[in-house]
XYZ file of C-alpha atoms in Angstrom:
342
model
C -25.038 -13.376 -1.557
C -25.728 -16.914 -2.917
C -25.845 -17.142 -6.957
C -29.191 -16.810 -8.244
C -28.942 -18.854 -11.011
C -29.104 -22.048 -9.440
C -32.168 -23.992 -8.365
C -31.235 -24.298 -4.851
C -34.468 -26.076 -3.768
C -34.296 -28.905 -6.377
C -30.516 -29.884 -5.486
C -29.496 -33.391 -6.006
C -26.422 -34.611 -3.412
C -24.048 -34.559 -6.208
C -21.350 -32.928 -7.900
C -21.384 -29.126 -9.078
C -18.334 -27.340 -10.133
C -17.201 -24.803 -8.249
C -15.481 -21.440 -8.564
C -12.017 -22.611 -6.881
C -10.417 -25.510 -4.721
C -7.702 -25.218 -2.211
C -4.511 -27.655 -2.203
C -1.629 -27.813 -0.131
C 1.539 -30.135 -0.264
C 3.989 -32.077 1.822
C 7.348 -32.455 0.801
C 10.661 -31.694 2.226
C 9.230 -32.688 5.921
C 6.807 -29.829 5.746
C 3.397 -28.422 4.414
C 3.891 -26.076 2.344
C 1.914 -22.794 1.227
C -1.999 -23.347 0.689
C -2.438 -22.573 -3.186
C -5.785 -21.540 -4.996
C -6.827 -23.675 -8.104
C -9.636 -23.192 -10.813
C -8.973 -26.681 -12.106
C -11.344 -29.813 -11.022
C -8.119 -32.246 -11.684
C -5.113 -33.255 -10.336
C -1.454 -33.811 -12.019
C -0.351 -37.695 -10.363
C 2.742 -39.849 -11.327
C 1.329 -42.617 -12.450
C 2.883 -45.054 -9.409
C 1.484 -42.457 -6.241
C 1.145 -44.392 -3.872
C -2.981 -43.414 -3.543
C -3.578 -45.148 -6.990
C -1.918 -48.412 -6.126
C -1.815 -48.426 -2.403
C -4.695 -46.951 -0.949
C -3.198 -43.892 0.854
C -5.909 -41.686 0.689
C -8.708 -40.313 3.313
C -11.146 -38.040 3.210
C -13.414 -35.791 5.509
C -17.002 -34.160 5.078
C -18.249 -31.654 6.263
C -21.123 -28.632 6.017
C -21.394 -24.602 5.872
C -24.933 -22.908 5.817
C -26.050 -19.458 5.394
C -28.362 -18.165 8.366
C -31.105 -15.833 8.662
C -28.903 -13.356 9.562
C -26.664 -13.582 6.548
C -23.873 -15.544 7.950
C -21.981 -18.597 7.025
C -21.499 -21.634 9.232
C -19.062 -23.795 9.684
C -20.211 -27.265 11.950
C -17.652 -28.724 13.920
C -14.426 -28.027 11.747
C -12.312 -28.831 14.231
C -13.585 -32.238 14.943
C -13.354 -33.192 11.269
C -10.207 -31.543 11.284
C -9.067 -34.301 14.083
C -10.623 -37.140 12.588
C -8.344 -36.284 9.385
C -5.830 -36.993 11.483
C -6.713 -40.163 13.153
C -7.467 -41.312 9.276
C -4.370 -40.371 7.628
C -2.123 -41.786 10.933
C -4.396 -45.049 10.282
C -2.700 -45.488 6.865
C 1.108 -43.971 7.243
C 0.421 -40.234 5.998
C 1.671 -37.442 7.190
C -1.397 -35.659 9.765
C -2.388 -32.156 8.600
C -1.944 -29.991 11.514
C -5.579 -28.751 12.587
C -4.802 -24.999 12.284
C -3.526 -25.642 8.865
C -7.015 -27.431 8.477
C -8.840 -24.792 9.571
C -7.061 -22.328 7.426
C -7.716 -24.083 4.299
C -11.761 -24.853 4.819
C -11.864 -21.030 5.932
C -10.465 -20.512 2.845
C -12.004 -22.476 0.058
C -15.702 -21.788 1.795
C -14.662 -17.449 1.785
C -13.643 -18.161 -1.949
C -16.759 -19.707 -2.852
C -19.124 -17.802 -0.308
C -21.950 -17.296 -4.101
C -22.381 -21.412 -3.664
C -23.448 -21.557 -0.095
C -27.296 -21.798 -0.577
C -29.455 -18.988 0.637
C -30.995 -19.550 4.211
C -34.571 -21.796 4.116
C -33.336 -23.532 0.905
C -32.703 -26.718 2.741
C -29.603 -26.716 1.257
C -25.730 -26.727 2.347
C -22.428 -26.419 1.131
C -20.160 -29.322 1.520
C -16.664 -29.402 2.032
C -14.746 -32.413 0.746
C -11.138 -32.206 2.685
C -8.791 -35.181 1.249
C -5.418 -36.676 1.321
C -3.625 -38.849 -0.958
C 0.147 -40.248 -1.043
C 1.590 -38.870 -4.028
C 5.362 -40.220 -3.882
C 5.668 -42.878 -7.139
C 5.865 -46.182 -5.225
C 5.883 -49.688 -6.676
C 7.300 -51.490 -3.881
C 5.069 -51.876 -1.067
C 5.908 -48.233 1.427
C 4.433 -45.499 2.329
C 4.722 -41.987 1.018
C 6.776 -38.877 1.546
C 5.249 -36.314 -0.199
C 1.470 -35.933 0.257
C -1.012 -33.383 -0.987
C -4.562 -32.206 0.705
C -7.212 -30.813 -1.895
C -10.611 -29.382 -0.438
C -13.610 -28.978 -2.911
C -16.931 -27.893 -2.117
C -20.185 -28.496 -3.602
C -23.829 -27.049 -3.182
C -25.825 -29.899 -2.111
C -29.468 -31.001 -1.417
C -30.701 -34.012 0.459
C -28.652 -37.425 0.687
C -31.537 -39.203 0.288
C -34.149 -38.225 -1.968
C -37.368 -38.543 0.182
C -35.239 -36.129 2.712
C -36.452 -36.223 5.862
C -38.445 -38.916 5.851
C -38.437 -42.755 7.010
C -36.578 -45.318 4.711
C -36.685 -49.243 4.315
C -33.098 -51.006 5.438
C -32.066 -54.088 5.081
C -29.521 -56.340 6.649
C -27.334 -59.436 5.732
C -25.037 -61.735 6.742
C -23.374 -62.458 3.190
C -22.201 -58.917 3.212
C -19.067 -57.006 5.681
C -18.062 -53.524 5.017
C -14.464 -53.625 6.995
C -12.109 -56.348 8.861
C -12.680 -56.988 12.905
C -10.124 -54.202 13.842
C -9.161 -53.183 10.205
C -9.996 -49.530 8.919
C -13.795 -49.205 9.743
C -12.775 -46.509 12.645
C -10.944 -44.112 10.114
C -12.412 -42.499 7.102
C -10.421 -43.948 4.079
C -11.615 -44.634 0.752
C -11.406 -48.511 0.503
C -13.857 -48.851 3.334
C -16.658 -47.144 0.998
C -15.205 -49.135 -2.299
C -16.040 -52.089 0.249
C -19.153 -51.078 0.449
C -20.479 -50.942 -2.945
C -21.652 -54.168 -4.056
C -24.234 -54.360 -0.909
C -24.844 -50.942 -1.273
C -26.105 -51.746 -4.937
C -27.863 -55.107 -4.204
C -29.627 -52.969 -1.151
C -30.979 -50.730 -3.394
C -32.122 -53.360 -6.391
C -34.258 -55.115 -4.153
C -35.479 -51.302 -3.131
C -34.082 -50.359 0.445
C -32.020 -46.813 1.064
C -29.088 -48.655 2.648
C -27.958 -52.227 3.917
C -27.157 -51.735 7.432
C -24.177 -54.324 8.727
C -23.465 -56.524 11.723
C -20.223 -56.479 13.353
C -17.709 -58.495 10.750
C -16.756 -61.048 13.572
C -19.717 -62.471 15.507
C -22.207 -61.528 13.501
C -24.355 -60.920 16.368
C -24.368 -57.078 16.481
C -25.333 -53.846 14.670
C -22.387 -52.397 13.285
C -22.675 -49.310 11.087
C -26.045 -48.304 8.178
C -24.573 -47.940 5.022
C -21.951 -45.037 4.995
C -23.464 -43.769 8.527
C -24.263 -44.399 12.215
C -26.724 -46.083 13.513
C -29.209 -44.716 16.783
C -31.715 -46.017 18.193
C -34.833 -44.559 21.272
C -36.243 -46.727 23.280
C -37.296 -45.793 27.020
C -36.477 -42.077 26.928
C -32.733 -43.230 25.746
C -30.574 -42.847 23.116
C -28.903 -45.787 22.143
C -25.861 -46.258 19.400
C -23.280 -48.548 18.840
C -19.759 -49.056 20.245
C -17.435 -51.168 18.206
C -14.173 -50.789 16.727
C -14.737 -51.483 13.107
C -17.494 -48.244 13.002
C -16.418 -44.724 12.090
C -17.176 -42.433 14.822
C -19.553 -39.720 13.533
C -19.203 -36.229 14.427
C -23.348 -36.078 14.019
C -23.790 -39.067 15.968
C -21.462 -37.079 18.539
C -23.568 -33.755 18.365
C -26.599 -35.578 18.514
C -25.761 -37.454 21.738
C -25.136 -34.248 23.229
C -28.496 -32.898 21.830
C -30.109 -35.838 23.646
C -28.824 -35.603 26.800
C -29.324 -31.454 26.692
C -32.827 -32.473 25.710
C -33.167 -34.713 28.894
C -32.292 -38.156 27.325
C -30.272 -40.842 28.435
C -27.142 -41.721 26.011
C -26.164 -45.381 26.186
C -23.095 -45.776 24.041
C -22.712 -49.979 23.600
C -22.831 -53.165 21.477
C -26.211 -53.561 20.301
C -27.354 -57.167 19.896
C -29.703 -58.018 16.532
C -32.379 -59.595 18.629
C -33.350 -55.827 20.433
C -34.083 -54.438 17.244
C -37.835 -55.757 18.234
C -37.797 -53.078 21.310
C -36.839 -50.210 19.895
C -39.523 -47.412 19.234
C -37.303 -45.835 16.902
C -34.653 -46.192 14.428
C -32.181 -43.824 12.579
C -29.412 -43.869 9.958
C -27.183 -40.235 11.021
C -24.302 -38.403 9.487
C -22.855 -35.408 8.152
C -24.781 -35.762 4.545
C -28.034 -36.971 5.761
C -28.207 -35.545 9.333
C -30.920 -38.159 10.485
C -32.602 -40.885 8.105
C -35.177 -42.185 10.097
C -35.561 -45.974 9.520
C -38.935 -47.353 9.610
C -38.069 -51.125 8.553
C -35.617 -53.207 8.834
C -35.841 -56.104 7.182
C -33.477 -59.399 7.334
C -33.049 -60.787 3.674
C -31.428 -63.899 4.909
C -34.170 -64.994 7.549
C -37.275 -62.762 6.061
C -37.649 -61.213 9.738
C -38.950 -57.434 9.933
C -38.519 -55.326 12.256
C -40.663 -52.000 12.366
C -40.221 -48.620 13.942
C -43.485 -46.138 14.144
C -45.117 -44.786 11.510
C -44.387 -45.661 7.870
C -44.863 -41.865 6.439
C -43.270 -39.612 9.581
C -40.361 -39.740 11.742
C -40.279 -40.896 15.333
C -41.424 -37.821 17.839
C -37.557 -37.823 19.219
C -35.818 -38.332 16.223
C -37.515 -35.073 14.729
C -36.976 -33.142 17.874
C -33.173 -34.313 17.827
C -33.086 -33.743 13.659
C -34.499 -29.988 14.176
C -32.251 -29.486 17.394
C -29.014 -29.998 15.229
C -30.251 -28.548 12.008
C -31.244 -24.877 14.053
C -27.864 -24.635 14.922
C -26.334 -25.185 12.013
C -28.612 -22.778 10.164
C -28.163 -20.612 13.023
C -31.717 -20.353 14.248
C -31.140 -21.841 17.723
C -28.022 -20.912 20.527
C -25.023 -22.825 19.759
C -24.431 -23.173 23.252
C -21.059 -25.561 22.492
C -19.539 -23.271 20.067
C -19.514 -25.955 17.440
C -19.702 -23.264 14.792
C -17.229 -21.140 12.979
C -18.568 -18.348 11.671
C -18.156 -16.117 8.710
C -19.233 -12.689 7.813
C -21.497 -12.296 4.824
């Protein structure tokens, strides 16, 4: 049962502590046992590597309590993957995927009271990361490494939920290198992110959505998340090297074409922003943000998708698609669940 003490339907996406976390080290050439903590910190030589170096990546992902009582897990396995690819990307040692598994199963199982009751709108999310914890001053990378996972009750990313957002766009701004880290999930690619992130919202949009960091010429990723786009009964997203492929923007392309859609996977140029019919910010936090605006601070262009107040006819169909899954409400016909027993 989920604890009913806590306000489920007013949750903020932030931080709430947590019965237990799980951790598990490297050392020796080999993971060791996973161990069960109560504390929220971590004991660090002062030279790790992750403090001075940047070895660290992280993951995201979701469980939600169904109708029926049980607790689902979306897409573990592909997270579990794409903590691979990250920590590879950087020199660390790749957690093996069944080890993975067996340490969300676990830290989700040991804190089954914060997964929010069915309806709530609410999740619980799992925060899987890595960090190099060998002292280093000289410029290497680590060889022991240790993998905490915390989870959280959330509510919405955004606070308007499911409902259209302002973006906006410059050219003084790049979140990533042309063929640096912006395909794996590491920290310095968000740290990156920050100062446009904050000068976004000052001048009041949700996100600042990039261009590609070498031409300049094409939509790269929105803020921390994908970017999709309908026009013509298609769905169209990115392809570029410097974005981080999303596991939601992956379910939802399979959504589309189950739903009868065409999926057009490609470098988007700026100038079709003007024929799309709709517009969308996706990821594992926010599921879909539909975009209603985009505007370009550096030329004063606007471009504008549907109705100001309500999502985009597809975009909702596509949002409710993926969300009755994960809540368990609709037939998870790709097995992209895991499922526990209340």
């Amino acid at each position: 049962m989920a604890d009913t003490n806590i306000d489920w339907a007013n949750l903020s996406f932030s931080y709430m502590k947590t019965d237990y976390n799980v951790r598990c080290t490297y050392k020796d050439g080999q993971w060791g046992p996973v161990e069960v903590s109560d504390s929220e910190y971590v004991p660090m030589h002062i030279a790790a590597s992750c403090l001075h170096y940047g070895q660290e990546s992280f993951e995201g992902l979701k469980a939600f309590r169904g109708e029926d009582g049980k607790i689902r897990i979306f897409r573990l396995e592909e997270n579990a993957k794409r903590f691979i690819r990250s920590a590879e990307g950087i020199s660390m040692q790749p957690m093996p995927v069944e080890k993975f598994r067996e340490m969300v199963l676990k830290v989700v199982e040991l804190n089954k009271r914060f997964v929010p009751p069915y309806g709530s709108g609410a999740s619980l999310y799992i925060r899987p990361l890595e960090i190099g914890i060998s002292a280093r001053v000289g410029v290497k990378p680590a060889d022991e490494y240790m993998v905490i996972m915390l989870v959280t009750p959330v509510g919405p990313y955004f606070k308007a939920g499911f409902k259209p957002t302002k973006v906006c766009m410059s050219r003084e701004y790049d979140r990533v290198a042309p063929k640096g880290t912006g395909s794996i999930k590491v920290g310095g690619n968000y740290a990156a992110s920050l100062v446009a992130g904050e000068k976004a919202h000052e001048l009041g949009y949700s996100v600042m959505l990039y261009l590609d960091p070498k031409e300049k010429k094409y939509l790269d990723e929105c803020g921390a998340a994908n970017f999709f786009a309908i026009k013509d009964n298609t769905y169209i997203t990115p392809a570029s090297e410097s974005i981080l492929p999303s596991i939601t923007n992956m379910s939802l392309c399979q959504i589309a074409e189950d739903l009868g859609l065409k999926v057009d996977r490609r470098p988007i140029r700026l100038e079709e922003l003007e024929t799309f019919e709709e517009a969308s910010a996706c990821g594992t936090a926010a599921v879909c943000s539909p975009i209603c605006q985009i505007d370009d601070i550096d030329t004063g262009k606007s471009y504008t998708f549907g109705k100001a107040d309500e999502a985009g006819p597809i975009t909702t169909k596509l949002y409710n698609q993926l969300r009755g899954i994960q809540n368990g409400d609709l037939e998870d016909t790709h097995g992209w669940c895991d499922i526990l027993p209340e």
